[in-house]
Amino acid sequence: MGLQYTSDINQQEMFKTYEAKFKALSDQLRLKIMYELNQKGQICVCDLTEIIGLSQSKLSYHLKILLDVNLIEREKIGTWNYYRLNEEEVRGLLSEELCCIFYPEKK
């Protein structure tokens, strides 16, 4: 019985992780952010605000959600934060059809 309980806990944690990742993907702005990061590579948050059309504080809110679930990565260079898509995580999470939205050249 103890083994089953441990397995259930691990499964619950796994489901929570996937739930958080898919919740992060369920917002059009966050999908646009991911799309732009894929198209342009690593982008400074200052440039991303112009591309996305959000204030830095609103953009930071969405970036944190994506960071928390490992869909994007951040690198601090000087005083600026630069963001890029975590391609390995995205490819591992999304189906082939959805993946083609972000990686049309791989279709």
PDB file of C-alpha atoms in Angstrom:
ATOM      1  CA  MET A   1       0.000   0.000   0.000  1.00  0.00           C
ATOM      2  CA  GLY A   2       2.875   2.377   0.748  1.00  0.00           C
ATOM      3  CA  LEU A   3       4.276   1.939  -2.747  1.00  0.00           C
ATOM      4  CA  GLN A   4       0.945   2.789  -4.336  1.00  0.00           C
ATOM      5  CA  TYR A   5       0.681   5.890  -2.137  1.00  0.00           C
ATOM      6  CA  THR A   6       4.148   7.056  -3.219  1.00  0.00           C
ATOM      7  CA  SER A   7       3.248   6.394  -6.829  1.00  0.00           C
ATOM      8  CA  ASP A   8       0.000   8.359  -6.457  1.00  0.00           C
ATOM      9  CA  ILE A   9       1.893  11.305  -4.961  1.00  0.00           C
ATOM     10  CA  ASN A  10       4.424  11.254  -7.804  1.00  0.00           C
ATOM     11  CA  GLN A  11       1.601  11.081 -10.315  1.00  0.00           C
ATOM     12  CA  GLN A  12      -0.200  13.987  -8.637  1.00  0.00           C
ATOM     13  CA  GLU A  13       2.976  16.079  -8.755  1.00  0.00           C
ATOM     14  CA  MET A  14       3.453  15.221 -12.412  1.00  0.00           C
ATOM     15  CA  PHE A  15      -0.149  16.218 -13.168  1.00  0.00           C
ATOM     16  CA  LYS A  16       0.310  19.495 -11.269  1.00  0.00           C
ATOM     17  CA  THR A  17       3.425  20.232 -13.292  1.00  0.00           C
ATOM     18  CA  TYR A  18       1.665  19.604 -16.597  1.00  0.00           C
ATOM     19  CA  GLU A  19      -1.384  21.555 -15.464  1.00  0.00           C
ATOM     20  CA  ALA A  20       0.816  24.589 -14.736  1.00  0.00           C
ATOM     21  CA  LYS A  21       2.579  24.287 -18.097  1.00  0.00           C
ATOM     22  CA  PHE A  22      -0.666  24.069 -20.046  1.00  0.00           C
ATOM     23  CA  LYS A  23      -2.195  26.920 -18.039  1.00  0.00           C
ATOM     24  CA  ALA A  24       0.809  29.015 -19.023  1.00  0.00           C
ATOM     25  CA  LEU A  25       0.160  28.106 -22.662  1.00  0.00           C
ATOM     26  CA  SER A  26      -3.550  28.925 -22.433  1.00  0.00           C
ATOM     27  CA  ASP A  27      -3.030  32.671 -22.834  1.00  0.00           C
ATOM     28  CA  GLN A  28      -2.756  34.342 -26.256  1.00  0.00           C
ATOM     29  CA  LEU A  29      -0.223  36.919 -25.055  1.00  0.00           C
ATOM     30  CA  ARG A  30       2.057  34.237 -23.675  1.00  0.00           C
ATOM     31  CA  LEU A  31       1.771  32.290 -26.922  1.00  0.00           C
ATOM     32  CA  LYS A  32       2.727  35.468 -28.799  1.00  0.00           C
ATOM     33  CA  ILE A  33       5.692  35.994 -26.477  1.00  0.00           C
ATOM     34  CA  MET A  34       6.873  32.445 -27.147  1.00  0.00           C
ATOM     35  CA  TYR A  35       6.356  32.869 -30.873  1.00  0.00           C
ATOM     36  CA  GLU A  36       8.403  36.082 -30.942  1.00  0.00           C
ATOM     37  CA  LEU A  37      11.171  34.534 -28.855  1.00  0.00           C
ATOM     38  CA  ASN A  38      11.347  31.671 -31.313  1.00  0.00           C
ATOM     39  CA  GLN A  39      11.401  34.005 -34.321  1.00  0.00           C
ATOM     40  CA  LYS A  40      13.986  36.419 -32.962  1.00  0.00           C
ATOM     41  CA  GLY A  41      16.041  34.229 -30.649  1.00  0.00           C
ATOM     42  CA  GLN A  42      17.254  35.859 -27.463  1.00  0.00           C
ATOM     43  CA  ILE A  43      15.535  39.211 -26.874  1.00  0.00           C
ATOM     44  CA  CYS A  44      16.047  41.937 -24.307  1.00  0.00           C
ATOM     45  CA  VAL A  45      12.937  42.652 -22.245  1.00  0.00           C
ATOM     46  CA  CYS A  46      13.178  46.292 -23.393  1.00  0.00           C
ATOM     47  CA  ASP A  47      12.786  45.207 -27.041  1.00  0.00           C
ATOM     48  CA  LEU A  48      10.130  42.637 -26.217  1.00  0.00           C
ATOM     49  CA  THR A  49       7.881  45.330 -24.698  1.00  0.00           C
ATOM     50  CA  GLU A  50       7.796  47.106 -28.067  1.00  0.00           C
ATOM     51  CA  ILE A  51       7.260  43.917 -30.064  1.00  0.00           C
ATOM     52  CA  ILE A  52       4.434  42.645 -27.838  1.00  0.00           C
ATOM     53  CA  GLY A  53       2.959  46.075 -27.099  1.00  0.00           C
ATOM     54  CA  LEU A  54       2.768  45.728 -23.316  1.00  0.00           C
ATOM     55  CA  SER A  55       4.206  47.784 -20.496  1.00  0.00           C
ATOM     56  CA  GLN A  56       7.270  46.259 -18.885  1.00  0.00           C
ATOM     57  CA  SER A  57       5.352  45.423 -15.701  1.00  0.00           C
ATOM     58  CA  LYS A  58       2.587  43.571 -17.578  1.00  0.00           C
ATOM     59  CA  LEU A  59       5.117  41.794 -19.766  1.00  0.00           C
ATOM     60  CA  SER A  60       7.134  40.789 -16.689  1.00  0.00           C
ATOM     61  CA  TYR A  61       4.019  39.189 -15.214  1.00  0.00           C
ATOM     62  CA  HIS A  62       3.620  36.954 -18.285  1.00  0.00           C
ATOM     63  CA  LEU A  63       7.350  36.226 -18.538  1.00  0.00           C
ATOM     64  CA  LYS A  64       7.421  35.058 -14.906  1.00  0.00           C
ATOM     65  CA  ILE A  65       4.611  32.593 -15.576  1.00  0.00           C
ATOM     66  CA  LEU A  66       6.525  31.173 -18.556  1.00  0.00           C
ATOM     67  CA  LEU A  67       9.768  31.087 -16.554  1.00  0.00           C
ATOM     68  CA  ASP A  68       8.141  29.323 -13.615  1.00  0.00           C
ATOM     69  CA  VAL A  69       7.147  26.397 -15.834  1.00  0.00           C
ATOM     70  CA  ASN A  70      10.450  26.308 -17.724  1.00  0.00           C
ATOM     71  CA  LEU A  71       9.024  27.245 -21.140  1.00  0.00           C
ATOM     72  CA  ILE A  72      11.448  30.151 -21.470  1.00  0.00           C
ATOM     73  CA  GLU A  73      14.897  30.925 -20.087  1.00  0.00           C
ATOM     74  CA  ARG A  74      16.381  34.180 -18.793  1.00  0.00           C
ATOM     75  CA  GLU A  75      19.925  35.486 -18.891  1.00  0.00           C
ATOM     76  CA  LYS A  76      20.998  38.692 -17.178  1.00  0.00           C
ATOM     77  CA  ILE A  77      23.499  40.717 -19.185  1.00  0.00           C
ATOM     78  CA  GLY A  78      24.481  43.950 -17.491  1.00  0.00           C
ATOM     79  CA  THR A  79      21.305  45.557 -16.220  1.00  0.00           C
ATOM     80  CA  TRP A  80      18.988  43.888 -18.743  1.00  0.00           C
ATOM     81  CA  ASN A  81      17.272  40.531 -18.761  1.00  0.00           C
ATOM     82  CA  TYR A  82      17.314  38.618 -22.034  1.00  0.00           C
ATOM     83  CA  TYR A  83      14.797  35.877 -22.742  1.00  0.00           C
ATOM     84  CA  ARG A  84      14.784  32.915 -25.095  1.00  0.00           C
ATOM     85  CA  LEU A  85      12.504  29.986 -25.722  1.00  0.00           C
ATOM     86  CA  ASN A  86      13.441  26.761 -23.944  1.00  0.00           C
ATOM     87  CA  GLU A  87      13.248  24.710 -27.127  1.00  0.00           C
ATOM     88  CA  GLU A  88      13.899  21.375 -25.459  1.00  0.00           C
ATOM     89  CA  GLU A  89      11.047  21.886 -22.989  1.00  0.00           C
ATOM     90  CA  VAL A  90       8.632  23.133 -25.663  1.00  0.00           C
ATOM     91  CA  ARG A  91       9.413  20.283 -28.048  1.00  0.00           C
ATOM     92  CA  GLY A  92       9.039  17.745 -25.263  1.00  0.00           C
ATOM     93  CA  LEU A  93       5.706  19.158 -24.149  1.00  0.00           C
ATOM     94  CA  LEU A  94       3.848  19.929 -27.339  1.00  0.00           C
ATOM     95  CA  SER A  95       2.452  17.559 -29.897  1.00  0.00           C
ATOM     96  CA  GLU A  96       3.897  17.570 -33.376  1.00  0.00           C
ATOM     97  CA  GLU A  97       1.014  19.677 -34.744  1.00  0.00           C
ATOM     98  CA  LEU A  98       1.258  22.348 -32.063  1.00  0.00           C
ATOM     99  CA  CYS A  99       5.022  22.302 -32.254  1.00  0.00           C
ATOM    100  CA  CYS A 100       4.778  23.287 -35.920  1.00  0.00           C
ATOM    101  CA  ILE A 101       3.259  26.641 -34.890  1.00  0.00           C
ATOM    102  CA  PHE A 102       6.565  27.512 -33.211  1.00  0.00           C
ATOM    103  CA  TYR A 103       8.833  25.551 -35.564  1.00  0.00           C
ATOM    104  CA  PRO A 104       7.217  25.642 -39.036  1.00  0.00           C
ATOM    105  CA  GLU A 105      10.545  24.891 -40.731  1.00  0.00           C
ATOM    106  CA  LYS A 106      10.696  21.485 -38.997  1.00  0.00           C
ATOM    107  CA  LYS A 107       7.324  20.355 -40.440  1.00  0.00           C
TER     108      LYS A 107
END
